[in-house]
PDB file of C-alpha atoms in Angstrom:
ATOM      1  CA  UNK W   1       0.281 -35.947-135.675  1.00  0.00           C
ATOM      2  CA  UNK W   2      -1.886 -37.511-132.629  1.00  0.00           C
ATOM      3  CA  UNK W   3      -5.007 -35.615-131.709  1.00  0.00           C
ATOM      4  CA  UNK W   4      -5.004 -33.312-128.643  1.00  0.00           C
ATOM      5  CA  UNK W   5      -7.268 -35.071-126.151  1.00  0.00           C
ATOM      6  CA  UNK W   6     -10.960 -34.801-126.253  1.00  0.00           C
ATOM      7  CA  UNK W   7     -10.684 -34.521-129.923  1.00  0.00           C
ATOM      8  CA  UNK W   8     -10.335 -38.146-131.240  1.00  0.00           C
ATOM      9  CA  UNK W   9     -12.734 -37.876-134.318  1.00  0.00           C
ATOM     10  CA  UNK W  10     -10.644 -39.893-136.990  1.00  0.00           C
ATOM     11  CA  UNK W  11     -10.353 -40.451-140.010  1.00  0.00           C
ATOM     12  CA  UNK W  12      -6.719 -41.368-138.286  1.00  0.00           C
ATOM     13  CA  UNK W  13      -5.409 -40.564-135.281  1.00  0.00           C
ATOM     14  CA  UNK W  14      -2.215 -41.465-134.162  1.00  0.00           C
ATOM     15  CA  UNK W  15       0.185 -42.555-131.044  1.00  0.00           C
ATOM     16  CA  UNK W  16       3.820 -43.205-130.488  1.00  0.00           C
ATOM     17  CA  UNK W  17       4.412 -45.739-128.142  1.00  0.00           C
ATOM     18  CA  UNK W  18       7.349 -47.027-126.210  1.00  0.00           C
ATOM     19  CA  UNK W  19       9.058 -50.165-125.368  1.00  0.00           C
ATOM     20  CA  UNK W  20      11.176 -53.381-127.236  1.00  0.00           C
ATOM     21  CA  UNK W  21      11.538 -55.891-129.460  1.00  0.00           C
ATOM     22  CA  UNK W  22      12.621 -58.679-129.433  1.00  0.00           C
ATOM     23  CA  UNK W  23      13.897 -61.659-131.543  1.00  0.00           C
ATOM     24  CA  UNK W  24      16.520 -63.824-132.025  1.00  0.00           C
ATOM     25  CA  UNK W  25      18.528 -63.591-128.865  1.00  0.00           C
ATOM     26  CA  UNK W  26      18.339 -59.667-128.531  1.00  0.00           C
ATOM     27  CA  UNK W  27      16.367 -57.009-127.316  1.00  0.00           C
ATOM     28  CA  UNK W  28      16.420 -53.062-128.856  1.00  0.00           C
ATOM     29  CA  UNK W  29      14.646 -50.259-127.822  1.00  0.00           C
ATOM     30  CA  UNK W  30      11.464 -48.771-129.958  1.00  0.00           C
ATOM     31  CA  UNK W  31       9.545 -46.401-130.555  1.00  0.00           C
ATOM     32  CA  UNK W  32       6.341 -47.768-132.380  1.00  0.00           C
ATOM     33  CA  UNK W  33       3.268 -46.071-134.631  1.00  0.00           C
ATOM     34  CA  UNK W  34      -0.490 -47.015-133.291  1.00  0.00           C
ATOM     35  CA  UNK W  35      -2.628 -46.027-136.191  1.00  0.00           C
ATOM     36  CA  UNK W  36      -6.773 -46.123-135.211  1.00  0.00           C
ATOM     37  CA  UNK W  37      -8.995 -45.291-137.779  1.00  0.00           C
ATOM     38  CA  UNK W  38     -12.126 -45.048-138.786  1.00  0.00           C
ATOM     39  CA  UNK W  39     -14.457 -41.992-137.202  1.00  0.00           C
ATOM     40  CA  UNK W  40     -16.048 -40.399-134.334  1.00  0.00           C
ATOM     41  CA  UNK W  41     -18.359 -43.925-133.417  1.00  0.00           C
ATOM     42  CA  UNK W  42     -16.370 -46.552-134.255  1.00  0.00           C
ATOM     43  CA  UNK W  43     -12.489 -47.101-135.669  1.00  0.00           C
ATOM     44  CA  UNK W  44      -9.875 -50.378-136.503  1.00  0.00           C
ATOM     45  CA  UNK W  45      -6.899 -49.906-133.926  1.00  0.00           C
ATOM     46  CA  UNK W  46      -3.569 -51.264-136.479  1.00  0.00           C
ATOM     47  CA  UNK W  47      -0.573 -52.755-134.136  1.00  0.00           C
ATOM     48  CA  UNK W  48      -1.382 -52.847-130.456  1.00  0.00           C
ATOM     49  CA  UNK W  49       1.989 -51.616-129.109  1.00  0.00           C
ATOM     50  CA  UNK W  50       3.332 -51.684-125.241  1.00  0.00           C
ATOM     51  CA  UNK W  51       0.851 -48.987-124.075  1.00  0.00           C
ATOM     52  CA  UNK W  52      -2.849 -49.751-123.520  1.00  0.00           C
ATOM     53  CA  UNK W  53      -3.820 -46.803-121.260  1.00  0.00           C
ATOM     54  CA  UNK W  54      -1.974 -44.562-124.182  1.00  0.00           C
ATOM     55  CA  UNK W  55      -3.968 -46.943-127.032  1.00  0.00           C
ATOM     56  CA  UNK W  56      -6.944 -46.709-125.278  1.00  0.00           C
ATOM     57  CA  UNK W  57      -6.925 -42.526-124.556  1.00  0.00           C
ATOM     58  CA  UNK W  58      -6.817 -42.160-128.580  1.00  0.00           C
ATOM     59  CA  UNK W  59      -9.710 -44.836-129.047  1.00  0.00           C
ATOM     60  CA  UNK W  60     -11.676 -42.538-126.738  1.00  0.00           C
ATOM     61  CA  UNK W  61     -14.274 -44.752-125.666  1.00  0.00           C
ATOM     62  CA  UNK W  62     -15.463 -45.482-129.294  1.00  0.00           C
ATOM     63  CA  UNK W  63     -16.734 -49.420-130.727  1.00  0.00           C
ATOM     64  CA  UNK W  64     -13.226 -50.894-131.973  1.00  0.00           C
ATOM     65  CA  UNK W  65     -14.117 -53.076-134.707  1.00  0.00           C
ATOM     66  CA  UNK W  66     -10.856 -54.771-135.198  1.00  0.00           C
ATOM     67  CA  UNK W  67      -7.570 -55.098-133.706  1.00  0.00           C
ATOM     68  CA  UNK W  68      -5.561 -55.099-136.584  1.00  0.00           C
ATOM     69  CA  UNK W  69      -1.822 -56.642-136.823  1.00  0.00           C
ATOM     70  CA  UNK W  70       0.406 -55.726-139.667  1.00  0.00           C
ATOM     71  CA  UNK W  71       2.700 -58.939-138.674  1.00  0.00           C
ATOM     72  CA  UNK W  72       3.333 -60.512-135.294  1.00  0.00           C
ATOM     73  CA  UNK W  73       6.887 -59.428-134.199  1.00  0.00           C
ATOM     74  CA  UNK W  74       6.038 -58.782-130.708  1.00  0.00           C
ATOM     75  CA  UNK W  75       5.583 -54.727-130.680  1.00  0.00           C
ATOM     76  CA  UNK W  76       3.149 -55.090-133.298  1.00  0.00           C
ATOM     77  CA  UNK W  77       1.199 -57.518-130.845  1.00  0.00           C
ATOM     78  CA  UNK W  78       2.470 -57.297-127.297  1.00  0.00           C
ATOM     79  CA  UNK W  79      -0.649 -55.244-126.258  1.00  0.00           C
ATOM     80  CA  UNK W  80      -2.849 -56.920-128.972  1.00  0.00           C
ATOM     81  CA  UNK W  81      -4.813 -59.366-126.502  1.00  0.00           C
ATOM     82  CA  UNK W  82      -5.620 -56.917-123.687  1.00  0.00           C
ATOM     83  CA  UNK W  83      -6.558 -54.435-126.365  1.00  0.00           C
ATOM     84  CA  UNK W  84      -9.100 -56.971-127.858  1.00  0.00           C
ATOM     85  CA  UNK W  85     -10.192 -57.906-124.396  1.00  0.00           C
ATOM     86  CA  UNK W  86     -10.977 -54.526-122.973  1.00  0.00           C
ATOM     87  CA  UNK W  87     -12.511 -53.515-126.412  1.00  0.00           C
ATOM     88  CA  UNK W  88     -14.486 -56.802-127.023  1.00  0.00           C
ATOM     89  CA  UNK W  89     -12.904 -56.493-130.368  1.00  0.00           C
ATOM     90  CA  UNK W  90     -11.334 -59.572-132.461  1.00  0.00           C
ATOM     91  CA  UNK W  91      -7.646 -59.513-133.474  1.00  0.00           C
ATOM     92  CA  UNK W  92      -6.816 -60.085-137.167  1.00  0.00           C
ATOM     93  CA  UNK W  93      -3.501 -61.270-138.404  1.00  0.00           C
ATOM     94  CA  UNK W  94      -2.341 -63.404-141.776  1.00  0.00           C
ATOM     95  CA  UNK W  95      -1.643 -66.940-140.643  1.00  0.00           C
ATOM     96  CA  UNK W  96       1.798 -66.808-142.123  1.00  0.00           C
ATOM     97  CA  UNK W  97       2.685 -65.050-138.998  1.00  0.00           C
ATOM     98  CA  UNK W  98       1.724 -67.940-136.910  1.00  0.00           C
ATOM     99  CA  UNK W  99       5.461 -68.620-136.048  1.00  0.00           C
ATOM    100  CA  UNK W 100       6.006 -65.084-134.933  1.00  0.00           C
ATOM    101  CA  UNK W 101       2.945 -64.583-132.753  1.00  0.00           C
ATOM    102  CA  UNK W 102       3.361 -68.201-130.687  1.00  0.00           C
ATOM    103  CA  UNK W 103       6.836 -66.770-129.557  1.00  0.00           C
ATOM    104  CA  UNK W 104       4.698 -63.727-128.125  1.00  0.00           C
ATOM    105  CA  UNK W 105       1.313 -65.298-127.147  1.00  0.00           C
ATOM    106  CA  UNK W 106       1.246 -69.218-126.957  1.00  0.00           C
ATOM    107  CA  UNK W 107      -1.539 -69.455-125.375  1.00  0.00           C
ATOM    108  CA  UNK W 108      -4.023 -67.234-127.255  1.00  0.00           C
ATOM    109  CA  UNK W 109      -4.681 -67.434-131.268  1.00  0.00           C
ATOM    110  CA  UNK W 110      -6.075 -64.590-132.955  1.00  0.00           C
ATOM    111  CA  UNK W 111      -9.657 -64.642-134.027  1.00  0.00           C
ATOM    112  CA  UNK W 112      -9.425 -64.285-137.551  1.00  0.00           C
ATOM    113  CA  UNK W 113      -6.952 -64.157-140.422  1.00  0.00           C
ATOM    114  CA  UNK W 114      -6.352 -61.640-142.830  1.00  0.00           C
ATOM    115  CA  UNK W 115      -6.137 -62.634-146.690  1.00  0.00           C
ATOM    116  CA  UNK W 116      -4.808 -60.371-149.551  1.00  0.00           C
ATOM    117  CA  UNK W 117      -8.018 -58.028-150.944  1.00  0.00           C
ATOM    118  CA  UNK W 118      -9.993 -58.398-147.931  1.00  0.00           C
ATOM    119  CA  UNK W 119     -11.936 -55.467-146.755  1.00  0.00           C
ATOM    120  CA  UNK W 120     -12.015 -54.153-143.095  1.00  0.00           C
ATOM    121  CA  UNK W 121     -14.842 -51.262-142.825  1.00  0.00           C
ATOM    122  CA  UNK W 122     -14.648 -48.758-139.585  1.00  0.00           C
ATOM    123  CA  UNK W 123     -16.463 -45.419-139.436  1.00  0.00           C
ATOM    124  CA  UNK W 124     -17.132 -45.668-143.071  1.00  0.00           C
ATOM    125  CA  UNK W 125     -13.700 -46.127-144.357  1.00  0.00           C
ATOM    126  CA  UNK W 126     -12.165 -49.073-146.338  1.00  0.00           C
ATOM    127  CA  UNK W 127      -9.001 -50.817-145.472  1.00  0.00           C
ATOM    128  CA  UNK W 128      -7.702 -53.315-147.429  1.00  0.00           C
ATOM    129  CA  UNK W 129      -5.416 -55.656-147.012  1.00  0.00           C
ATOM    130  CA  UNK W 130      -2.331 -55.919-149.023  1.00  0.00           C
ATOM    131  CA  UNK W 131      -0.078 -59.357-148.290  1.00  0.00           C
ATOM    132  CA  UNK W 132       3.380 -58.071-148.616  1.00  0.00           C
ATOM    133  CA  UNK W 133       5.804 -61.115-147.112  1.00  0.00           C
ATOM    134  CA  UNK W 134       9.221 -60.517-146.813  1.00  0.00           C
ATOM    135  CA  UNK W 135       9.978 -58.444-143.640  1.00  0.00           C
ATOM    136  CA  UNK W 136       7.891 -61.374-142.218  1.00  0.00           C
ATOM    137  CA  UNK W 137       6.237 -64.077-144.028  1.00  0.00           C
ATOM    138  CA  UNK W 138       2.252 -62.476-143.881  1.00  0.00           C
ATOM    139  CA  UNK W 139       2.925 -59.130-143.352  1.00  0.00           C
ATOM    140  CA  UNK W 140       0.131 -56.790-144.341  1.00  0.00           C
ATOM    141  CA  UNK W 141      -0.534 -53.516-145.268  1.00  0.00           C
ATOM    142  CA  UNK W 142      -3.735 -51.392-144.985  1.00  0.00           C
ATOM    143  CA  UNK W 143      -4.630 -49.344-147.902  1.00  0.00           C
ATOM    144  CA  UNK W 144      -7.629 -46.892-147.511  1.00  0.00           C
ATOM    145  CA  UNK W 145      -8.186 -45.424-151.448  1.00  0.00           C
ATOM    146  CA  UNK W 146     -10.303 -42.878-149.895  1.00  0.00           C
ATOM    147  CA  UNK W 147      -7.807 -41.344-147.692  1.00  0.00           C
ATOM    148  CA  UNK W 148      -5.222 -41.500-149.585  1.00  0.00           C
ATOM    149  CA  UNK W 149      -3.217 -43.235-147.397  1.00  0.00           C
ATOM    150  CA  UNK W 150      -1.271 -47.243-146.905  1.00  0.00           C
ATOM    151  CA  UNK W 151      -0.773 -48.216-143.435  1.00  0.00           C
ATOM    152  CA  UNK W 152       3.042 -50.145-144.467  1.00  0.00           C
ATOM    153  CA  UNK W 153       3.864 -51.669-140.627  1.00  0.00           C
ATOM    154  CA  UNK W 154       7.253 -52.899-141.418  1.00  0.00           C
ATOM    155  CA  UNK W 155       6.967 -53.237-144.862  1.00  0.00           C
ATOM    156  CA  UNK W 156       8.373 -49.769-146.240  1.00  0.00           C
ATOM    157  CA  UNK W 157       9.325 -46.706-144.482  1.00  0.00           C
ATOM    158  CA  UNK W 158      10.786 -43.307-145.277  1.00  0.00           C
ATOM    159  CA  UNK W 159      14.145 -44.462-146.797  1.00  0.00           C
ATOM    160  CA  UNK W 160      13.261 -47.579-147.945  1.00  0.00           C
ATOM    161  CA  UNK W 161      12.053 -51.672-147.234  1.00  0.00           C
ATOM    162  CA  UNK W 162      11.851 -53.427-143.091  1.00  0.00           C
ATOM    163  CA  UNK W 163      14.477 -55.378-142.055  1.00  0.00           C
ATOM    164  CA  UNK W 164      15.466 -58.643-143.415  1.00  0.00           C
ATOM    165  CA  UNK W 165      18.619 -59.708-141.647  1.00  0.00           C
ATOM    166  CA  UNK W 166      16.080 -61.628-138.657  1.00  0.00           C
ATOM    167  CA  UNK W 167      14.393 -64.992-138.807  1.00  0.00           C
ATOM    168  CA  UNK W 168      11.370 -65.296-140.938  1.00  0.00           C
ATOM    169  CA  UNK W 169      12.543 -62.439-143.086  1.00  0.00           C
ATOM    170  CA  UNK W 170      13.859 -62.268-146.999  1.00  0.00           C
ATOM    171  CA  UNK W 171      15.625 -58.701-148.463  1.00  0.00           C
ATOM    172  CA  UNK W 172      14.380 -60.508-152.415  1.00  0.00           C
ATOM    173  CA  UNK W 173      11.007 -61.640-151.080  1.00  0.00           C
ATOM    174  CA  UNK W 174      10.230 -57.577-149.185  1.00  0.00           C
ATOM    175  CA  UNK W 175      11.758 -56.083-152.409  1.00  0.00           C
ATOM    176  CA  UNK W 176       9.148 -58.388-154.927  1.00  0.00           C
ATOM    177  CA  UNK W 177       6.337 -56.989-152.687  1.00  0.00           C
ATOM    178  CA  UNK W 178       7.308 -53.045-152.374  1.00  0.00           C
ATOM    179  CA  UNK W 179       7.810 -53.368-156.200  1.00  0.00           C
ATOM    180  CA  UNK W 180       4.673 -55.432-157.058  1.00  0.00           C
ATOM    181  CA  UNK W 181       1.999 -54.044-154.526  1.00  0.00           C
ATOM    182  CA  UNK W 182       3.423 -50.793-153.209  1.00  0.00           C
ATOM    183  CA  UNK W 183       4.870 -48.735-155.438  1.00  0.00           C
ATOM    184  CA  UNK W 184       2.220 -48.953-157.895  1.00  0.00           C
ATOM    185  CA  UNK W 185      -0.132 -47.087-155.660  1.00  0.00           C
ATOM    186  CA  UNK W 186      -0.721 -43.827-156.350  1.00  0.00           C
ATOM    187  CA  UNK W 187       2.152 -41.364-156.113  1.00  0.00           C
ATOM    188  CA  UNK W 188       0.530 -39.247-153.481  1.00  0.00           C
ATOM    189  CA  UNK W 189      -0.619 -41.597-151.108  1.00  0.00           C
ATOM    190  CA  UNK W 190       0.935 -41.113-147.398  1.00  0.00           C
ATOM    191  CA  UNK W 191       2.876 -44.031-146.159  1.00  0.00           C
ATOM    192  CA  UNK W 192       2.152 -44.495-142.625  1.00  0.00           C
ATOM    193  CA  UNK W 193       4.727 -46.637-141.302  1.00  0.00           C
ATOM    194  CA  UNK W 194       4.826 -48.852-138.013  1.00  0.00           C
ATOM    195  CA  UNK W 195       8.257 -46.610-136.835  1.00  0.00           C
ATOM    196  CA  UNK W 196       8.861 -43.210-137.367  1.00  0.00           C
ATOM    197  CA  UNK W 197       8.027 -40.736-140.175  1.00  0.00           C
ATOM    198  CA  UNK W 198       5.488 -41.099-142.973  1.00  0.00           C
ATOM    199  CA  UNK W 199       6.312 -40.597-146.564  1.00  0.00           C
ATOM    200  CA  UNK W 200       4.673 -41.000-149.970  1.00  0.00           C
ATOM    201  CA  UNK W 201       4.687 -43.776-152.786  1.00  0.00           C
ATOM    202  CA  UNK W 202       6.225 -41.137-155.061  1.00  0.00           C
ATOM    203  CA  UNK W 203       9.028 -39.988-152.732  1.00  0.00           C
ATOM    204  CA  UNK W 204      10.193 -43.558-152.248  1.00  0.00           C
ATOM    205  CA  UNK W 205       9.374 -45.258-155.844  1.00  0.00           C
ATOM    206  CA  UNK W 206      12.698 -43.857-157.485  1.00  0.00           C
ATOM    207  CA  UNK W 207      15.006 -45.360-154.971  1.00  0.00           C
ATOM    208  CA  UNK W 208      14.052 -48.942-156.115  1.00  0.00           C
ATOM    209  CA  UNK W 209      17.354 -49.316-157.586  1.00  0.00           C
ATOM    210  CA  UNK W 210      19.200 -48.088-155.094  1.00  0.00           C
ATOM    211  CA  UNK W 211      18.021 -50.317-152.639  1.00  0.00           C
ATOM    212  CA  UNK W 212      18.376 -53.333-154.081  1.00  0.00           C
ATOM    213  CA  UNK W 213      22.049 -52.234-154.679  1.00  0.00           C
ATOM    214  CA  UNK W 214      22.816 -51.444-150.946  1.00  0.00           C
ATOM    215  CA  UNK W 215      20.908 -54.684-149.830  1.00  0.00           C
ATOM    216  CA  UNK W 216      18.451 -53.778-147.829  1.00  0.00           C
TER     217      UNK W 216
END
């Protein structure tokens, strides 16, 4: 899915990078989605994660408008400051996250919060935000109508909702918000998640059920 180099024209382009998370005592291993979109003058870079140099190779040298962060678990935001800094870009977040991001940066706030329905405009396209709590409490999705695409973070990936077992986190309160805000999206909208493979609203709406059976 990323862009060969040299040809970082948008609407999305696309990086996996590598590194950890960490909360509650442990420490895993990840593999994390950078989404930046917009076009080929200016895009919205969503989750700064553990690679800059990487980050900054798909951003190509164009205006970033926004650093974006889905919720503040800290590889969504580890890279989030430096990002903003090198970019003279502000970082947006919901302030629910606040607990989240002061274990990561305590000495730096973001510049401005996120609220459900608001608009962030790169290159043209529309991304709006889309509070959906419950994998954290202000996590956010990015919906762009035109490109038929939601940008989920941790919210919902291919197989079904984020973790909930962590601090901060609620299996009822994730399952209210896939139910009430994603899965009414069109069918055919591309879920780009924050780890590992997209999907569609339509291949995931029929396993409601079935997750809320298993748990999470």
């Amino acid at each position: 899915m990323t862009a060969p180099e040299g040809l970082h024209k948008g609407p999305i382009d696309h990086v996996v990078t590598h590194g950890t998370f960490s909360l509650d005592g442990g420490t895993w291993e990840v593999d994390n989605n950078v989404w930046v979109v917009g076009d080929e003058n200016e895009v919205v870079v969503i989750d700064a994660a553990h690679d800059p140099e990487a980050i900054g190779a798909i951003i190509a040298g164009r205006r970033v408008v926004a650093v974006v962060c889905t919720h503040a678990h800290d590889d969504h935001v580890n890279q989030a400051p430096r990002l903003a800094d090198t970019f003279n870009a502000p970082i947006l977040l919901n302030p629910a996250e606040a607990p989240l991001w002061e274990m990561t940066h305590p000495n730096r706030t973001p510049d401005r919060e996120i609220a459900d329905g608001q608009v962030i405009k790169a290159g043209g396209i529309e991304l709006r935000a889309l509070v959906t709590p419950g994998h954290s409490p202000g996590s956010t999705c990015l919906y762009a109508p035109e490109l038929t695409t939601v940008f989920t973070g941790d919210t919902l990936f291919n197989g079904g909702p984020g973790a909930t077992g962590r601090s901060y986190s609620s299996f009822d309160t994730i399952i209210d918000s896939i139910r009430g805000t994603l899965l009414p999206l069109p069918g055919d909208t591309t879920v780009r998640t924050g780890h590992g493979d997209s999907t569609t609203i339509g291949s995931e709406a029929p396993h409601l059920e079935e997750w809320i059976a298993r748990g999470h």
